[in-house]
Coordinates of C-alpha atoms and ligand atoms in Angstrom, one line a residue:
M21 CA 16.2 -6.1 -0.7
T22 CA 16.9 -5.5 2.9
A23 CA 17.8 -8.5 5.2
E24 CA 14.6 -8.3 7.2
M25 CA 12.5 -8.9 4.2
A26 CA 14.4 -11.7 2.6
S27 CA 12.4 -14.5 4.1
E28 CA 10.2 -16.2 1.5
P29 CA 7.3 -18.0 3.2
V30 CA 5.6 -19.0 -0.1
P31 CA 6.1 -22.5 -1.3
N32 CA 7.1 -23.0 -4.9
G33 CA 4.9 -25.9 -5.7
V34 CA 2.7 -28.7 -4.5
G35 CA 5.6 -31.0 -4.4
N36 CA 7.2 -29.1 -1.5
G37 CA 5.5 -31.3 1.1
V38 CA 2.3 -31.3 3.0
R39 CA 3.8 -29.3 5.9
R40 CA 4.5 -26.3 3.8
Y41 CA 1.2 -26.8 2.1
L42 CA -0.6 -26.6 5.4
D43 CA 1.7 -23.8 6.5
V44 CA 0.1 -21.6 3.8
F45 CA -3.3 -21.9 5.6
R46 CA -2.1 -20.1 8.6
Y47 CA -3.5 -16.8 7.3
T48 CA -7.0 -18.2 7.4
G49 CA -7.2 -17.7 11.2
R50 CA -6.0 -14.2 10.9
A51 CA -8.5 -13.4 8.1
L52 CA -11.3 -14.8 10.3
H53 CA -10.1 -12.8 13.2
L54 CA -10.0 -9.7 11.0
V55 CA -13.6 -10.2 9.9
W56 CA -14.7 -10.9 13.5
S57 CA -13.1 -7.7 14.8
T58 CA -14.4 -5.7 11.8
S59 CA -18.0 -6.6 12.5
R60 CA -19.2 -9.2 15.0
G61 CA -22.8 -8.9 14.0
I62 CA -22.2 -9.6 10.4
S63 CA -19.9 -12.5 11.3
I64 CA -22.5 -14.2 13.5
C65 CA -25.2 -13.6 10.8
L66 CA -23.0 -15.1 8.1
A67 CA -22.1 -18.1 10.2
T68 CA -25.8 -18.8 11.1
L69 CA -27.0 -18.4 7.6
S70 CA -24.3 -20.7 6.3
V71 CA -25.4 -23.5 8.6
V72 CA -29.0 -23.0 7.4
V73 CA -28.0 -23.0 3.7
G74 CA -25.8 -26.1 4.4
A75 CA -28.6 -28.2 5.9
L76 CA -31.7 -27.2 4.0
P77 CA -31.0 -28.8 0.6
A78 CA -30.8 -32.3 2.1
A79 CA -34.1 -31.6 3.9
V80 CA -35.6 -30.6 0.6
A81 CA -34.4 -33.8 -1.0
Y82 CA -35.9 -35.8 1.9
V83 CA -39.3 -34.1 1.6
G84 CA -39.1 -34.8 -2.1
K85 CA -38.8 -38.5 -1.4
L86 CA -41.8 -38.3 0.9
I87 CA -43.8 -36.6 -1.8
V88 CA -42.9 -39.3 -4.5
D89 CA -43.6 -42.1 -2.0
A90 CA -47.0 -40.5 -1.0
V91 CA -47.9 -40.4 -4.7
V92 CA -46.6 -43.7 -5.9
G93 CA -48.9 -46.5 -4.8
H94 CA -51.7 -44.1 -4.1
I95 CA -52.5 -43.1 -7.7
G96 CA -56.3 -43.0 -8.0
D97 CA -56.9 -42.4 -4.3
T98 CA -58.5 -39.2 -3.1
G99 CA -58.9 -37.9 0.3
P100 CA -56.2 -38.5 3.0
S101 CA -53.5 -39.7 0.6
A102 CA -53.8 -36.6 -1.6
D103 CA -53.9 -34.4 1.5
L104 CA -50.7 -36.0 2.8
A105 CA -48.9 -35.5 -0.5
L106 CA -50.1 -31.9 -0.7
R107 CA -48.9 -31.2 2.9
F108 CA -45.5 -32.5 1.9
V109 CA -45.5 -30.2 -1.1
A110 CA -46.3 -27.3 1.2
Y111 CA -43.4 -28.3 3.5
E112 CA -41.1 -28.3 0.6
L113 CA -42.2 -24.9 -0.5
A114 CA -41.6 -23.5 3.0
L115 CA -38.1 -25.1 3.0
V116 CA -37.3 -23.7 -0.4
I117 CA -38.5 -20.2 0.6
A118 CA -36.4 -20.4 3.8
L119 CA -33.4 -21.5 1.7
N120 CA -33.8 -18.6 -0.7
A121 CA -34.1 -16.1 2.1
A122 CA -31.0 -17.4 3.8
Q123 CA -29.0 -17.3 0.5
R124 CA -30.1 -13.6 0.0
G125 CA -29.1 -12.9 3.6
I126 CA -25.6 -14.3 2.9
A127 CA -25.3 -12.1 -0.2
V128 CA -26.3 -9.0 1.8
C129 CA -23.9 -9.8 4.6
E130 CA -21.1 -10.3 2.1
S131 CA -21.7 -6.9 0.4
L132 CA -21.6 -5.1 3.7
L133 CA -18.5 -7.0 4.7
R134 CA -16.8 -6.2 1.4
A135 CA -17.1 -2.4 2.0
L136 CA -16.1 -2.6 5.7
L137 CA -13.2 -5.0 5.1
G138 CA -11.9 -3.1 2.1
Q139 CA -11.7 0.1 4.1
R140 CA -10.2 -1.6 7.1
V141 CA -7.4 -3.3 5.2
N142 CA -6.6 -0.2 3.2
E143 CA -6.3 1.7 6.5
M144 CA -4.0 -1.0 7.9
I145 CA -1.8 -0.7 4.8
L146 CA -1.7 3.1 5.0
E147 CA -1.1 3.1 8.8
K148 CA 1.8 0.9 8.2
A149 CA 3.1 3.2 5.5
L150 CA 3.2 6.0 8.1
T151 CA 5.8 4.0 10.0
L152 CA 8.1 3.4 7.1
R153 CA 11.4 5.2 6.5
L154 CA 12.3 7.2 3.4
L155 CA 14.8 4.4 2.7
D156 CA 11.9 1.8 2.5
F157 CA 10.0 3.9 -0.1
E158 CA 13.2 4.2 -2.1
D159 CA 13.7 0.4 -2.1
S160 CA 12.0 -0.8 -5.3
E161 CA 11.5 -4.3 -4.0
F162 CA 9.8 -3.0 -1.0
Y163 CA 7.7 -0.8 -3.1
D164 CA 6.6 -3.8 -5.2
R165 CA 5.5 -5.4 -2.0
L166 CA 3.5 -2.4 -1.1
T167 CA 1.9 -2.3 -4.6
R168 CA 1.0 -6.0 -4.4
A169 CA -0.4 -5.7 -1.0
R170 CA -2.6 -2.7 -2.1
R171 CA -3.7 -4.3 -5.3
E172 CA -5.2 -7.6 -4.0
A173 CA -5.3 -7.3 -0.3
S174 CA -8.7 -5.6 0.1
S175 CA -10.5 -8.3 -1.9
R176 CA -8.7 -11.3 -0.6
P177 CA -9.7 -11.3 3.0
L178 CA -13.4 -11.3 2.0
S179 CA -12.9 -14.0 -0.5
L180 CA -11.1 -16.1 2.1
V181 CA -13.9 -15.6 4.6
K182 CA -16.5 -16.4 2.0
R183 CA -14.7 -19.6 1.3
V184 CA -14.4 -20.5 4.9
F185 CA -18.1 -20.1 5.4
G186 CA -18.7 -21.9 2.1
L187 CA -16.6 -24.7 3.3
G188 CA -18.6 -25.0 6.5
Q189 CA -21.8 -24.9 4.6
N190 CA -20.8 -27.5 2.1
A191 CA -19.3 -29.7 4.8
I192 CA -22.7 -29.7 6.6
S193 CA -24.5 -30.6 3.4
L194 CA -22.0 -33.3 2.7
V195 CA -22.4 -34.9 6.1
V196 CA -26.2 -34.9 5.7
Y197 CA -26.0 -36.2 2.1
G198 CA -23.3 -38.7 3.1
S199 CA -25.5 -40.2 5.8
L200 CA -28.5 -40.4 3.5
L201 CA -26.3 -42.1 0.9
L202 CA -24.8 -44.5 3.3
S203 CA -28.2 -46.1 3.8
F204 CA -28.1 -46.9 0.1
S205 CA -24.5 -48.1 -0.1
P206 CA -21.2 -47.1 1.5
W207 CA -19.6 -47.7 -1.9
A208 CA -21.7 -45.0 -3.5
A209 CA -20.4 -42.6 -0.9
M210 CA -16.8 -43.7 -1.7
I211 CA -17.3 -43.2 -5.4
L212 CA -18.6 -39.7 -4.6
A213 CA -15.4 -38.9 -2.7
L214 CA -12.8 -40.4 -5.0
A215 CA -14.0 -38.8 -8.2
S216 CA -13.5 -35.3 -6.8
I217 CA -9.9 -35.6 -5.7
P218 CA -8.1 -35.1 -9.1
I219 CA -10.0 -31.8 -9.6
F220 CA -8.8 -30.6 -6.2
V221 CA -5.1 -31.4 -6.9
A222 CA -5.2 -29.7 -10.2
E223 CA -6.9 -26.6 -8.8
T224 CA -4.3 -26.2 -6.1
R225 CA -1.5 -26.6 -8.6
F226 CA -2.9 -23.9 -10.8
S227 CA -3.4 -21.6 -7.8
N228 CA 0.3 -21.8 -7.2
D229 CA 1.2 -21.0 -10.8
A230 CA -1.2 -18.1 -10.8
F231 CA 0.3 -16.7 -7.6
R232 CA 3.8 -17.0 -8.9
L233 CA 2.9 -15.1 -12.0
F234 CA 1.4 -12.4 -9.8
R235 CA 4.5 -12.1 -7.7
W236 CA 6.9 -12.0 -10.6
R237 CA 4.9 -9.3 -12.2
A238 CA 4.8 -6.6 -9.6
P239 CA 7.6 -4.7 -11.3
E240 CA 5.8 -4.8 -14.7
T241 CA 2.5 -3.8 -13.1
R242 CA 4.2 -0.9 -11.4
K243 CA 5.8 0.2 -14.7
Q244 CA 2.3 0.1 -16.1
M245 CA 0.9 2.2 -13.3
Y246 CA 3.7 4.7 -13.8
L247 CA 3.0 5.0 -17.6
E248 CA -0.6 5.5 -16.7
S249 CA 0.3 8.4 -14.5
L250 CA 2.5 9.9 -17.2
L251 CA -0.3 9.8 -19.7
A252 CA -3.2 10.7 -17.5
R253 CA -2.0 13.2 -14.9
E254 CA -2.3 16.9 -15.1
D255 CA 1.2 17.7 -13.9
N256 CA 2.7 15.5 -16.7
A257 CA 0.4 16.6 -19.5
K258 CA 2.4 19.6 -20.5
E259 CA 5.7 17.9 -21.3
V260 CA 4.1 14.7 -22.7
Q261 CA 2.1 16.7 -25.1
L262 CA 4.8 19.1 -26.3
F263 CA 7.3 16.3 -26.8
G264 CA 4.6 14.2 -28.5
L265 CA 5.4 11.3 -26.1
G266 CA 1.8 10.0 -25.8
P267 CA 1.8 7.4 -28.5
A268 CA 5.3 6.0 -27.6
F269 CA 4.3 5.7 -23.9
L270 CA 0.9 4.1 -24.9
A271 CA 2.8 1.6 -27.0
R272 CA 4.9 0.6 -24.1
Y273 CA 1.9 0.4 -21.9
R274 CA 0.3 -1.9 -24.4
A275 CA 3.4 -4.1 -24.8
I276 CA 3.5 -4.7 -21.1
F277 CA -0.2 -5.7 -21.2
E278 CA 0.4 -8.1 -24.1
T279 CA 3.2 -9.9 -22.3
L280 CA 1.2 -10.2 -19.1
F281 CA -1.9 -11.3 -21.0
G282 CA 0.1 -13.9 -22.9
E283 CA 1.1 -15.6 -19.7
D284 CA -2.3 -15.2 -18.2
S285 CA -4.1 -16.6 -21.1
A286 CA -1.8 -19.6 -21.4
L287 CA -2.5 -20.4 -17.7
T288 CA -6.2 -19.9 -18.1
I289 CA -6.4 -22.2 -21.1
K290 CA -4.4 -24.9 -19.4
R291 CA -6.6 -24.6 -16.3
G292 CA -9.7 -24.8 -18.5
L293 CA -8.6 -27.9 -20.3
W294 CA -7.7 -29.8 -17.2
G295 CA -11.0 -28.7 -15.7
L296 CA -12.8 -30.2 -18.6
V297 CA -11.0 -33.6 -18.5
L298 CA -11.3 -34.0 -14.8
G299 CA -14.9 -32.8 -14.9
L300 CA -15.7 -35.6 -17.3
L301 CA -14.3 -38.0 -14.8
S302 CA -16.8 -36.9 -12.2
T303 CA -19.7 -36.9 -14.7
G304 CA -18.7 -40.5 -15.5
A305 CA -18.8 -41.4 -11.8
F306 CA -22.2 -39.8 -11.5
Y307 CA -23.7 -41.8 -14.4
A308 CA -22.2 -45.0 -13.1
A309 CA -23.9 -44.4 -9.8
Y310 CA -27.1 -43.4 -11.6
A311 CA -27.2 -46.7 -13.5
W312 CA -26.6 -48.6 -10.3
I313 CA -29.4 -46.8 -8.5
V314 CA -31.8 -47.4 -11.4
I315 CA -31.0 -51.1 -11.5
T316 CA -31.5 -51.4 -7.8
T317 CA -34.9 -49.7 -8.1
I318 CA -36.0 -52.0 -10.9
A319 CA -34.9 -55.0 -8.8
G320 CA -37.4 -53.7 -6.3
Q321 CA -34.9 -53.2 -3.5
I322 CA -35.7 -49.5 -3.0
S323 CA -38.8 -47.4 -3.6
L324 CA -39.3 -44.9 -6.4
G325 CA -39.1 -42.2 -3.8
D326 CA -35.8 -43.5 -2.6
M327 CA -34.5 -43.5 -6.2
T328 CA -35.4 -39.8 -6.7
M329 CA -33.9 -38.9 -3.4
Y330 CA -30.6 -40.9 -3.9
L331 CA -30.2 -39.4 -7.4
L332 CA -30.7 -35.9 -6.1
V333 CA -28.5 -36.6 -3.1
F334 CA -25.7 -38.1 -5.2
K335 CA -25.8 -35.2 -7.7
Q336 CA -26.0 -32.5 -5.0
G337 CA -23.5 -34.4 -2.9
Q338 CA -21.1 -34.4 -5.8
S339 CA -21.4 -30.7 -6.4
A340 CA -21.2 -30.0 -2.6
L341 CA -17.9 -31.9 -2.6
A342 CA -16.6 -30.2 -5.7
A343 CA -17.6 -26.8 -4.0
L344 CA -15.9 -27.9 -0.8
L345 CA -12.7 -28.9 -2.5
S346 CA -12.6 -25.8 -4.7
A347 CA -13.2 -23.8 -1.5
I348 CA -10.1 -25.4 -0.1
G349 CA -8.2 -24.7 -3.3
G350 CA -9.4 -21.1 -3.3
M351 CA -8.5 -20.7 0.4
Y352 CA -5.1 -21.9 -0.5
E353 CA -4.9 -19.3 -3.3
D354 CA -6.2 -16.5 -1.0
N355 CA -3.7 -17.5 1.7
L356 CA -0.9 -17.1 -0.8
Y357 CA -2.1 -13.6 -1.6
L358 CA -2.6 -12.8 2.0
S359 CA 0.9 -13.9 2.8
N360 CA 1.9 -10.8 0.8
L361 CA -0.3 -8.5 2.9
Y362 CA 1.0 -9.9 6.1
E363 CA 4.6 -9.9 5.0
Y364 CA 4.1 -6.2 4.3
L365 CA 2.2 -5.5 7.6
Q366 CA 4.8 -7.4 9.6
Y367 CA 7.7 -5.6 8.2
A368 CA 9.0 -3.5 11.1
P369 CA 11.6 -0.9 10.0
P370 CA 14.2 -0.4 12.7
T371 CA 13.1 2.8 14.5
G372 CA 16.4 3.8 16.0
E373 CA 14.7 6.5 18.0
G374 CA 15.7 7.5 21.5
Y375 CA 13.9 9.2 24.3
V376 CA 15.9 12.4 25.0
R377 CA 13.8 15.6 24.9
Q378 CA 16.3 18.0 26.2
G379 CA 20.0 18.4 25.2
T380 CA 22.8 18.4 27.8
D381 CA 24.5 21.4 26.3
P382 CA 22.1 23.7 24.4
S383 CA 24.8 26.2 23.8
D384 CA 26.6 23.7 21.5
G385 CA 24.2 23.6 18.6
I386 CA 24.7 21.1 15.8
R387 CA 27.8 19.0 15.2
F388 CA 28.7 16.6 12.5
E389 CA 31.5 14.3 13.6
K390 CA 33.2 12.4 10.8
V391 CA 29.8 11.7 9.2
S392 CA 29.8 9.5 6.1
F393 CA 26.8 8.2 4.1
V394 CA 26.5 5.7 1.3
Y395 CA 23.1 5.2 -0.3
P396 CA 22.0 1.6 -0.2
G397 CA 22.7 -0.1 -3.5
T398 CA 25.6 2.3 -4.4
D399 CA 29.2 2.1 -3.5
V400 CA 30.3 5.7 -3.9
P401 CA 29.8 7.6 -0.7
A402 CA 27.5 10.6 -1.1
L403 CA 29.2 12.2 1.9
S404 CA 32.5 11.3 3.5
D405 CA 34.1 12.5 6.7
I406 CA 32.0 15.6 7.2
D407 CA 33.0 17.6 10.3
L408 CA 30.8 20.6 10.9
H409 CA 29.8 22.8 13.8
I410 CA 26.8 25.2 13.8
P411 CA 26.5 27.1 17.1
P412 CA 23.1 28.4 18.1
G413 CA 22.2 31.5 16.1
H414 CA 24.7 30.8 13.3
K415 CA 23.7 30.8 9.7
L416 CA 25.4 28.2 7.4
A417 CA 25.4 28.2 3.6
L418 CA 26.1 25.0 1.7
V419 CA 27.6 25.5 -1.7
G420 CA 28.6 23.0 -4.4
E421 CA 27.8 21.6 -7.8
N422 CA 24.8 19.4 -8.4
G423 CA 25.3 16.0 -6.8
A424 CA 27.9 17.4 -4.4
G425 CA 25.9 16.0 -1.4
K426 CA 24.2 19.1 -0.1
T427 CA 20.7 17.7 0.1
T428 CA 22.0 14.4 1.5
L429 CA 23.6 16.4 4.4
I430 CA 20.2 17.9 5.1
K431 CA 18.5 14.5 5.0
L432 CA 21.0 13.2 7.5
L433 CA 20.4 16.2 9.8
T434 CA 16.7 15.7 9.6
R435 CA 17.1 12.0 10.3
L436 CA 15.5 10.8 7.1
Y437 CA 18.6 8.7 6.9
E438 CA 21.1 7.4 9.4
P439 CA 24.8 8.1 8.9
T440 CA 26.7 5.1 7.6
S441 CA 29.5 6.1 10.0
G442 CA 30.2 9.0 12.3
R443 CA 27.6 10.8 14.3
I444 CA 25.5 13.9 14.5
V445 CA 25.3 15.6 17.9
I446 CA 22.6 18.1 18.7
D447 CA 22.8 20.1 21.9
G448 CA 25.4 17.7 23.2
V449 CA 23.3 14.6 22.6
D450 CA 23.8 12.0 19.8
A451 CA 20.9 12.5 17.3
R452 CA 20.1 8.8 17.6
Q453 CA 19.2 9.3 21.3
W454 CA 16.8 12.1 20.6
D455 CA 13.1 11.4 20.7
G456 CA 12.1 11.6 17.1
A457 CA 9.0 13.8 17.6
T458 CA 10.9 16.3 19.7
L459 CA 13.6 16.7 17.2
R460 CA 11.2 17.0 14.3
K461 CA 9.4 19.8 16.1
R462 CA 12.7 21.7 16.4
I463 CA 13.5 21.5 12.7
G464 CA 11.7 23.5 10.0
V465 CA 12.8 22.3 6.6
I466 CA 11.8 23.0 3.0
F467 CA 13.3 20.7 0.3
Q468 CA 13.6 21.8 -3.2
D469 CA 11.0 19.2 -4.2
F470 CA 8.5 20.4 -1.7
I471 CA 4.9 19.3 -2.1
R472 CA 2.3 21.4 -3.8
Y473 CA -0.7 20.4 -1.8
Q474 CA -4.0 20.5 -3.6
L475 CA -5.5 22.1 -0.6
L476 CA -6.5 25.7 0.4
A477 CA -3.9 28.4 0.2
G478 CA -3.9 28.8 4.0
E479 CA -3.7 25.1 4.6
N480 CA -0.7 24.9 2.3
I481 CA 1.0 27.1 4.8
G482 CA -0.6 25.5 7.8
V483 CA 0.8 22.0 7.0
G484 CA 4.1 23.4 8.2
D485 CA 3.0 23.0 11.7
V486 CA 0.3 20.3 12.1
A487 CA -0.5 21.4 15.6
V488 CA -1.9 24.7 14.3
L489 CA -2.8 23.6 10.8
D490 CA -6.1 25.6 10.8
D491 CA -4.9 28.7 12.6
R492 CA -5.6 31.7 10.4
E493 CA -3.5 34.2 12.2
R494 CA -0.5 31.9 12.0
W495 CA -1.1 31.5 8.3
Q496 CA -1.0 35.2 7.8
D497 CA 2.2 35.7 9.9
A498 CA 4.0 32.9 8.1
A499 CA 2.8 34.2 4.7
R500 CA 4.2 37.6 5.5
M501 CA 7.6 36.0 6.5
G502 CA 7.6 34.0 3.2
M503 CA 6.4 36.9 1.2
A504 CA 3.4 35.0 0.0
D505 CA 0.8 37.4 1.7
E506 CA 0.6 39.8 -1.3
F507 CA -0.5 37.3 -4.0
I508 CA -2.6 35.3 -1.6
E509 CA -4.6 38.3 -0.6
R510 CA -5.1 39.2 -4.2
M511 CA -6.7 35.9 -5.0
P512 CA -10.6 35.9 -5.0
N513 CA -11.0 33.8 -1.8
G514 CA -7.7 34.8 -0.2
Y515 CA -6.5 32.2 2.2
E516 CA -9.6 30.1 1.4
T517 CA -8.6 29.7 -2.2
Q518 CA -8.3 26.1 -3.4
L519 CA -4.9 25.7 -5.0
G520 CA -3.9 23.4 -7.9
R521 CA -6.0 22.1 -10.7
W522 CA -7.2 18.8 -9.3
F523 CA -10.3 20.1 -7.6
K524 CA -13.1 22.4 -8.5
D525 CA -12.2 26.1 -8.8
G526 CA -8.6 25.3 -8.1
Q527 CA -6.2 28.2 -8.8
E528 CA -2.8 27.3 -10.2
L529 CA 0.2 29.2 -9.0
S530 CA 3.5 30.1 -10.8
V531 CA 6.6 28.2 -9.7
G532 CA 7.9 31.2 -7.8
Q533 CA 4.6 31.7 -6.0
W534 CA 4.6 28.0 -5.0
Q535 CA 8.1 28.5 -3.7
K536 CA 6.9 31.4 -1.6
M537 CA 4.2 29.2 -0.3
A538 CA 6.8 26.6 0.7
L539 CA 8.9 29.3 2.4
A540 CA 5.9 30.5 4.4
R541 CA 5.3 26.9 5.4
A542 CA 8.8 26.7 6.8
F543 CA 8.1 29.9 8.8
M544 CA 5.0 28.3 10.2
R545 CA 7.3 26.4 12.7
R546 CA 7.7 29.2 15.1
D547 CA 9.2 27.0 17.8
A548 CA 11.7 25.4 15.4
D549 CA 15.2 26.6 16.3
I550 CA 16.7 25.0 13.3
L551 CA 15.6 26.3 9.9
V552 CA 16.7 24.5 6.8
L553 CA 16.1 25.9 3.3
D554 CA 17.2 23.8 0.3
E555 CA 17.3 26.1 -2.7
P556 CA 14.2 27.9 -1.6
T557 CA 14.5 30.8 -3.8
A558 CA 15.7 29.3 -7.1
S559 CA 12.6 30.4 -8.9
M560 CA 12.1 33.7 -7.3
D561 CA 13.2 37.0 -8.7
A562 CA 16.4 38.5 -7.4
A563 CA 14.7 41.2 -5.3
A564 CA 12.5 38.6 -3.6
E565 CA 15.5 36.4 -2.9
A566 CA 17.5 39.2 -1.3
E567 CA 14.5 40.1 0.8
V568 CA 14.0 36.4 1.9
F569 CA 17.6 36.2 3.1
Q570 CA 17.5 39.4 4.9
R571 CA 14.6 37.9 6.9
F572 CA 16.4 34.6 7.2
R573 CA 19.4 36.4 8.8
N574 CA 17.3 38.4 11.1
L575 CA 15.6 35.4 12.6
S576 CA 16.0 35.5 16.3
T577 CA 19.5 35.1 17.4
E578 CA 19.2 31.6 18.9
R579 CA 17.9 30.1 15.7
M580 CA 20.3 28.1 13.6
G581 CA 19.8 28.3 9.8
I582 CA 21.2 26.2 7.0
V583 CA 20.6 27.3 3.4
I584 CA 21.5 25.8 0.1
S585 CA 21.8 28.2 -2.7
H586 CA 23.5 28.7 -6.0
R587 CA 23.3 32.5 -5.8
F588 CA 26.4 33.9 -4.2
S589 CA 24.7 37.2 -3.4
T590 CA 22.7 35.2 -0.9
V591 CA 25.4 32.8 0.2
R592 CA 27.8 35.7 1.1
M593 CA 25.4 36.7 3.9
A594 CA 26.0 33.5 5.9
D595 CA 28.3 33.4 9.0
Q596 CA 29.9 30.3 7.7
I597 CA 30.1 29.0 4.1
V598 CA 30.9 25.3 3.4
V599 CA 31.9 24.3 -0.1
L600 CA 31.2 20.6 -0.9
D601 CA 32.6 18.6 -3.7
G602 CA 32.1 15.0 -4.3
G603 CA 30.7 14.5 -0.8
K604 CA 33.7 16.1 0.9
I605 CA 34.2 19.6 2.4
V606 CA 36.8 21.3 0.3
E607 CA 36.6 24.9 1.7
R608 CA 35.0 26.6 4.7
G609 CA 34.9 30.0 6.2
S610 CA 33.2 33.4 5.9
H611 CA 32.8 35.1 2.6
E612 CA 35.7 37.4 3.3
Q613 CA 38.0 34.5 4.4
L614 CA 37.1 32.4 1.3
M615 CA 37.6 35.3 -1.1
A616 CA 41.0 35.9 0.5
E617 CA 41.9 32.2 -0.1
T618 CA 41.2 32.6 -3.8
G619 CA 40.2 28.9 -4.0
R620 CA 37.1 27.4 -5.6
Y621 CA 34.6 29.6 -3.8
A622 CA 36.4 32.8 -4.9
H623 CA 36.6 31.4 -8.5
L624 CA 32.9 30.6 -8.6
F625 CA 32.0 33.9 -7.1
Q626 CA 34.0 35.8 -9.7
L627 CA 32.4 33.8 -12.4
Q628 CA 28.9 34.6 -11.3
A629 CA 29.7 38.2 -10.6
A630 CA 31.2 38.5 -14.1
G631 CA 27.9 37.3 -15.5
Y632 CA 26.1 40.2 -14.0
R633 CA 28.6 42.9 -15.2
Ligands
ADP14 P1 23.1 18.0 -4.2 O1 22.0 18.3 -3.2 O2 24.4 18.5 -3.7 O3 22.8 18.3 -5.6 P2 22.6 15.2 -3.4 O4 22.9 15.3 -2.0 O5 21.2 15.2 -3.8 O6 23.4 16.4 -4.2 O7 23.2 13.9 -4.1 C1 24.5 13.5 -3.7 C2 24.8 12.2 -4.5 O8 24.0 11.2 -3.9 C3 24.6 12.2 -6.0 O9 25.7 11.6 -6.6 C4 23.3 11.5 -6.2 O10 23.4 10.7 -7.3 C5 23.3 10.5 -5.0 N1 21.9 10.4 -4.5 C6 21.0 11.4 -4.1 N2 19.8 10.9 -3.7 C7 19.9 9.5 -3.8 C8 19.1 8.4 -3.5 N3 17.8 8.6 -3.0 N4 19.5 7.2 -3.8 C9 20.8 7.0 -4.2 N5 21.6 7.9 -4.5 C10 21.2 9.2 -4.3

């Protein structure tokens, strides 16, 4: 875990004090603001309807009392009394219709808001992801945070907002009920309030437990997602089937579920039992109040109409209070989950970008000065004390065993990572001072694990330069350079052919063909004066590879080129060859110089040459 992310704003239990408890609610304001800025119209609608739904039930109860009173004492009458009672019935009907309409309206608003808010929050999450560094993606704890944010965050803001409005609505009901009830007895209002508190405390406590479980589990959940992708994705199917791995992976998938479910069900059952016990308490309180109201009515102190109204008010008041408290408990829970989302959104990776767009000495090219790099979480340097100079126009080949540090060197040059020590200088300016976008435009790079985009053939090349992504002529030029033109033109729809198997009519390519695609993609960057190819031809046939490198060498004289390859027939064409071993440069020079040295390069070259004899 990186230092910036180590803060832990989530309290560990109710016992941690009221302040921390209240602290958790700070995301409510943000969620409300999020909703407001997502759609003002819907927000206003929701607020108005909530007020209506909050106030109407008490009005219905009051009209109910008027009806009963209009009936009691007038039984046997006809004429005006009956008319009055009927008029009240009609009022009640009107109120109930209005109430239903308002409730429907709330449901519609919420559905619309769910879609809008889900999209908005997901966009926020993805926009943030665009600003992250490669290092962040490689940090498993950070990745867990991203997973958690994505999993719950689109439903939680809506839930929080629903609860806030629910809270307002129930609070209004409660004030109205409370004032009606006060006219009966302040004690009745007190009973109503006291009986609900234990439920509230229990709910909050369980919210905390549930949230802690959720946080702990992100790694397991991620493991489960990974197993799903192994079992259910096209690119994994081949190996999983042939090795017969399916059942074993499925068993692991199930085992993770069972552990998680075990914890979940224990909590759910505990929650249910407590709910039952505490629910009994409030039922008891209700019936005590019921008996009291009945006795008072029999004693003649209140009318029959009053009795029906108080009973209704007490019952509904109790459920409004329960709803209010559970809304607070739920808001607490939603806030806990939102803390995740905002922790993620607030994380600001250090940019370390400068503003320089033009080097002070363009004739100097690229320099590595005592560059070392240690991957986070490891202690063996992947590169140590690398000194290198690539003048403009020069072609450099990197040679070395797997794990020697070749790709890491490229990642440092392309600024995917910062050197742990030392510096990289480009055109006389420290790479850290360069404007990131300017530098990226200058570098065309293809890694060995390039992406096979499930896009059109032409677009697969076009992505090499996003500014001209859809430029057909550029596709064709680049395809020619990468030797992809022949097979693309043979495909039924040429450059418009959908590649990959994910989408309809997708055409799958061979590994070598994909590699030519990637190569063409690198050539798409016409303005790039630094071209980097990390084992670009490993899956091509020998003739194709020789051809590619001829082209690579013939690139305009100012362009710098770096190539990683295991084929010495290719490597020997470079102006400068650097042999890496264990993160250090062990030999360097031209092919002729290195052969004359009869060191490691010469040995490896002989070995490979012998293989061909
Ligand atoms: P090469 O390209 O020469 O095969 P790399 O530059 O990929 O080698 O790797 C150099 C060393 O750095 C290896 O020991 C490898 O285990 C380690 N390494 C590579 N990538 C990572 C990473 N993302 N995180 C941690 N260690 C890494």
